[in-house]
GROMACS .gro file of C-alpha atoms in nm:
model
  223
    1MET     CA    1  29.391   3.514  17.189
    2THR     CA    2  29.193   3.836  17.221
    3ALA     CA    3  29.400   4.116  17.373
    4ILE     CA    4  29.275   4.309  17.676
    5ARG     CA    5  29.197   4.663  17.562
    6LEU     CA    6  29.345   4.901  17.820
    7LEU     CA    7  29.296   5.276  17.866
    8LEU     CA    8  29.552   5.468  18.076
    9VAL     CA    9  29.443   5.777  18.271
   10ASP     CA   10  29.700   5.982  18.463
   11ASP     CA   11  29.789   6.351  18.462
   12ASP     CA   12  30.163   6.275  18.472
   13PRO     CA   13  30.294   6.203  18.119
   14LEU     CA   14  30.594   6.017  18.262
   15VAL     CA   15  30.366   5.782  18.457
   16ARG     CA   16  30.156   5.720  18.148
   17ALA     CA   17  30.466   5.654  17.939
   18GLY     CA   18  30.601   5.414  18.200
   19LEU     CA   19  30.273   5.225  18.222
   20ALA     CA   20  30.245   5.206  17.845
   21LEU     CA   21  30.598   5.069  17.824
   22MET     CA   22  30.544   4.817  18.105
   23LEU     CA   23  30.200   4.694  18.003
   24GLY     CA   24  30.198   4.744  17.629
   25GLY     CA   25  30.473   4.486  17.584
   26ALA     CA   26  30.247   4.204  17.706
   27GLU     CA   27  30.108   3.989  17.425
   28ASP     CA   28  29.759   3.992  17.574
   29VAL     CA   29  29.734   4.369  17.639
   30GLU     CA   30  29.666   4.647  17.387
   31ILE     CA   31  29.693   5.012  17.497
   32VAL     CA   32  29.400   5.170  17.314
   33GLY     CA   33  29.429   5.522  17.451
   34GLU     CA   34  29.564   5.764  17.709
   35ALA     CA   35  29.409   6.058  17.895
   36ALA     CA   36  29.560   6.325  18.118
   37ASP     CA   37  29.238   6.406  18.302
   38GLY     CA   38  28.919   6.232  18.413
   39GLY     CA   39  28.710   6.470  18.206
   40ALA     CA   40  28.833   6.310  17.884
   41VAL     CA   41  28.759   5.953  17.990
   42GLU     CA   42  28.400   5.909  17.876
   43GLU     CA   43  28.467   6.033  17.523
   44LEU     CA   44  28.774   5.812  17.500
   45VAL     CA   45  28.581   5.510  17.627
   46ASP     CA   46  28.314   5.568  17.360
   47ARG     CA   47  28.583   5.589  17.093
   48THR     CA   48  28.822   5.312  17.200
   49ARG     CA   49  28.594   5.063  17.383
   50PRO     CA   50  28.846   4.949  17.648
   51ASP     CA   51  28.793   4.642  17.865
   52VAL     CA   52  28.983   4.796  18.157
   53VAL     CA   53  29.064   5.154  18.260
   54LEU     CA   54  29.372   5.211  18.478
   55MET     CA   55  29.272   5.533  18.655
   56ASP     CA   56  29.476   5.771  18.869
   57ILE     CA   57  29.275   5.900  19.166
   58ARG     CA   58  29.431   6.243  19.200
   59MET     CA   59  29.403   6.463  18.891
   60PRO     CA   60  29.369   6.843  18.891
   61ILE     CA   61  29.049   6.900  18.691
   62VAL     CA   62  28.825   6.592  18.706
   63ASP     CA   63  28.964   6.342  18.953
   64GLY     CA   64  28.960   5.965  18.921
   65LEU     CA   65  28.684   5.922  19.176
   66THR     CA   66  28.442   6.136  18.977
   67ALA     CA   67  28.547   5.975  18.650
   68THR     CA   68  28.504   5.625  18.796
   69ALA     CA   69  28.153   5.702  18.924
   70ARG     CA   70  28.054   5.842  18.585
   71LEU     CA   71  28.192   5.540  18.400
   72ARG     CA   72  28.044   5.275  18.627
   73GLY     CA   73  27.703   5.439  18.602
   74ARG     CA   74  27.693   5.361  18.230
   75GLU     CA   75  27.567   5.048  18.061
   76LYS     CA   76  27.839   4.805  17.949
   77ALA     CA   77  28.095   5.003  18.147
   78PRO     CA   78  28.460   4.895  18.137
   79GLN     CA   79  28.621   4.768  18.455
   80VAL     CA   80  28.822   5.025  18.650
   81VAL     CA   81  29.139   4.976  18.852
   82VAL     CA   82  29.244   5.287  19.042
   83LEU     CA   83  29.604   5.398  19.090
   84THR     CA   84  29.706   5.543  19.424
   85THR     CA   85  30.011   5.618  19.636
   86PHE     CA   86  29.854   5.507  19.966
   87HIS     CA   87  29.721   5.174  20.096
   88ALA     CA   88  29.465   5.323  20.335
   89ASP     CA   89  29.302   5.614  20.161
   90GLU     CA   90  28.942   5.734  20.192
   91GLN     CA   91  28.943   5.822  19.822
   92VAL     CA   92  29.036   5.462  19.738
   93LEU     CA   93  28.741   5.342  19.943
   94SER     CA   94  28.513   5.594  19.771
   95ALA     CA   95  28.633   5.472  19.431
   96LEU     CA   96  28.556   5.112  19.531
   97ARG     CA   97  28.210   5.215  19.645
   98ALA     CA   98  28.165   5.389  19.309
   99GLY     CA   99  28.235   5.061  19.129
  100ALA     CA  100  28.610   5.024  19.084
  101ALA     CA  101  28.712   4.659  19.083
  102GLY     CA  102  29.024   4.721  19.287
  103PHE     CA  103  29.333   4.934  19.323
  104VAL     CA  104  29.708   4.914  19.277
  105LEU     CA  105  29.982   5.128  19.424
  106LYS     CA  106  30.189   5.333  19.182
  107ASP     CA  107  30.507   5.166  19.307
  108THR     CA  108  30.366   4.816  19.254
  109PRO     CA  109  30.600   4.595  19.046
  110PRO     CA  110  30.501   4.586  18.677
  111ALA     CA  111  30.421   4.214  18.686
  112GLU     CA  112  30.169   4.271  18.965
  113ILE     CA  113  30.002   4.561  18.784
  114LEU     CA  114  29.974   4.341  18.476
  115ALA     CA  115  29.828   4.059  18.686
  116ALA     CA  116  29.572   4.303  18.830
  117VAL     CA  117  29.465   4.412  18.481
  118ARG     CA  118  29.426   4.049  18.377
  119ARG     CA  119  29.225   3.959  18.685
  120VAL     CA  120  28.987   4.248  18.643
  121ALA     CA  121  28.943   4.177  18.273
  122ALA     CA  122  28.847   3.821  18.371
  123GLY     CA  123  28.584   3.954  18.612
  124ASP     CA  124  28.775   3.903  18.936
  125PRO     CA  125  28.836   4.182  19.191
  126VAL     CA  126  29.191   4.279  19.284
  127LEU     CA  127  29.122   4.337  19.649
  128SER     CA  128  29.177   4.095  19.933
  129PRO     CA  129  28.940   4.081  20.232
  130THR     CA  130  29.231   4.193  20.453
  131VAL     CA  131  29.286   4.508  20.248
  132THR     CA  132  28.912   4.573  20.247
  133ARG     CA  133  28.905   4.561  20.627
  134GLN     CA  134  29.208   4.791  20.648
  135LEU     CA  135  29.035   5.044  20.424
  136MET     CA  136  28.711   5.021  20.617
  137ALA     CA  137  28.891   5.064  20.949
  138HIS     CA  138  29.073   5.369  20.811
  139ALA     CA  139  28.746   5.528  20.703
  140ALA     CA  140  28.548   5.428  21.012
  141GLY     CA  141  28.452   5.701  21.252
  142SER     CA  142  28.152   5.913  21.331
  143ALA     CA  143  27.967   5.796  21.020
  144LEU     CA  144  27.990   5.426  21.114
  145ASP     CA  145  27.648   5.395  21.282
  146THR     CA  146  27.472   5.575  20.999
  147ARG     CA  147  27.651   5.364  20.740
  148ARG     CA  148  27.564   5.041  20.923
  149SER     CA  149  27.198   5.130  20.952
  150GLY     CA  150  27.177   5.216  20.584
  151ALA     CA  151  27.361   4.900  20.480
  152ARG     CA  152  27.137   4.676  20.688
  153SER     CA  153  26.832   4.839  20.539
  154ARG     CA  154  26.961   4.767  20.189
  155MET     CA  155  27.052   4.407  20.275
  156ALA     CA  156  26.698   4.345  20.399
  157VAL     CA  157  26.582   4.291  20.039
  158LEU     CA  158  26.786   3.969  20.018
  159ASN     CA  159  26.641   3.633  20.110
  160GLU     CA  160  26.825   3.409  20.354
  161ARG     CA  161  27.019   3.217  20.090
  162GLU     CA  162  27.124   3.533  19.908
  163ARG     CA  163  27.238   3.679  20.237
  164GLU     CA  164  27.455   3.371  20.302
  165VAL     CA  165  27.612   3.404  19.958
  166ALA     CA  166  27.670   3.778  20.011
  167VAL     CA  167  27.851   3.710  20.338
  168ALA     CA  168  28.063   3.443  20.168
  169VAL     CA  169  28.152   3.694  19.896
  170GLY     CA  170  28.241   3.941  20.171
  171ARG     CA  171  28.485   3.686  20.312
  172GLY     CA  172  28.657   3.677  19.974
  173GLY     CA  173  28.538   3.332  19.867
  174SER     CA  174  28.552   3.229  19.503
  175ASN     CA  175  28.244   3.080  19.338
  176ALA     CA  176  28.389   2.731  19.382
  177GLU     CA  177  28.469   2.790  19.750
  178ILE     CA  178  28.122   2.933  19.817
  179ALA     CA  179  27.961   2.639  19.636
  180ALA     CA  180  28.149   2.390  19.853
  181GLN     CA  181  28.075   2.580  20.173
  182LEU     CA  182  27.703   2.626  20.109
  183PHE     CA  183  27.646   2.290  19.935
  184MET     CA  184  27.530   2.424  19.600
  185SER     CA  185  27.655   2.416  19.244
  186ILE     CA  186  27.888   2.681  19.105
  187ALA     CA  187  27.617   2.775  18.854
  188THR     CA  188  27.374   2.834  19.142
  189VAL     CA  189  27.629   3.054  19.320
  190LYS     CA  190  27.672   3.261  19.003
  191THR     CA  191  27.294   3.298  18.978
  192HIS     CA  192  27.271   3.414  19.340
  193VAL     CA  193  27.555   3.663  19.292
  194SER     CA  194  27.383   3.805  18.983
  195ARG     CA  195  27.056   3.841  19.176
  196ILE     CA  196  27.234   4.008  19.469
  197LEU     CA  197  27.397   4.259  19.235
  198ALA     CA  198  27.062   4.333  19.071
  199LYS     CA  199  26.864   4.362  19.395
  200LEU     CA  200  27.121   4.589  19.560
  201ASP     CA  201  27.193   4.789  19.243
  202LEU     CA  202  27.563   4.703  19.261
  203ASN     CA  203  27.799   4.620  18.977
  204ASN     CA  204  28.072   4.397  19.120
  205ARG     CA  205  28.172   4.167  19.405
  206VAL     CA  206  28.388   4.431  19.574
  207GLN     CA  207  28.076   4.639  19.634
  208ILE     CA  208  27.899   4.335  19.782
  209ALA     CA  209  28.193   4.283  20.017
  210LEU     CA  210  28.191   4.647  20.125
  211LEU     CA  211  27.817   4.641  20.189
  212THR     CA  212  27.834   4.324  20.400
  213TYR     CA  213  28.116   4.485  20.600
  214ASP     CA  214  27.915   4.806  20.642
  215ALA     CA  215  27.617   4.604  20.764
  216GLY     CA  216  27.831   4.429  21.025
  217LEU     CA  217  27.758   4.086  20.881
  218LEU     CA  218  28.121   3.976  20.873
  219GLU     CA  219  28.157   4.064  21.243
  220GLU     CA  220  27.846   3.862  21.323
  221ASP     CA  221  27.995   3.572  21.129
  222GLY     CA  222  28.313   3.582  21.332
  223HIS     CA  223  28.532   3.752  21.071
   0.00000   0.00000   0.00000
């Protein structure tokens, strides 16, 4: 079994020590490095080649949002799970838009943090549609109309079938569930998802879900 290579980023040494103790004991996880600030992340990633980065959002010099955006803009970027103290936080939403695959609260039980790391390493987001809607509602406001217009303009590049798959992803459907719903094979769903990511210049399913929400497509679909 190949261990998941994990990089810990938090400015609090006690938090890092606790995470290393909790997660490093798992047979399928290897802690390959630690950083106290987002500014050190890229060099550490180049040196340690992690599969997943567990990233604190609030750090005094280079915060986790900036570090996440920098990482996810690179080729062969590791997956990022952000650490936060709040469920509904505009910085969490910004990190997800920047390419984070999900978030966990700092007081989350160790087993759930470990499960999140495993899910992200396997290519699955750690964000339920309900939590996505809560975050979007928290961040909604005066910018909603502008965001919706921009999102709809971006979605216009998709053909009808790709749009259907994008909406199904926005609802939180797995590839198997989407395949059954839209009467296509799982391989075809995967192909459509890959094309959607490429056409929209996105890097994970969470970003597809956020964009379909922004565009108002989930509301139109009755969700």
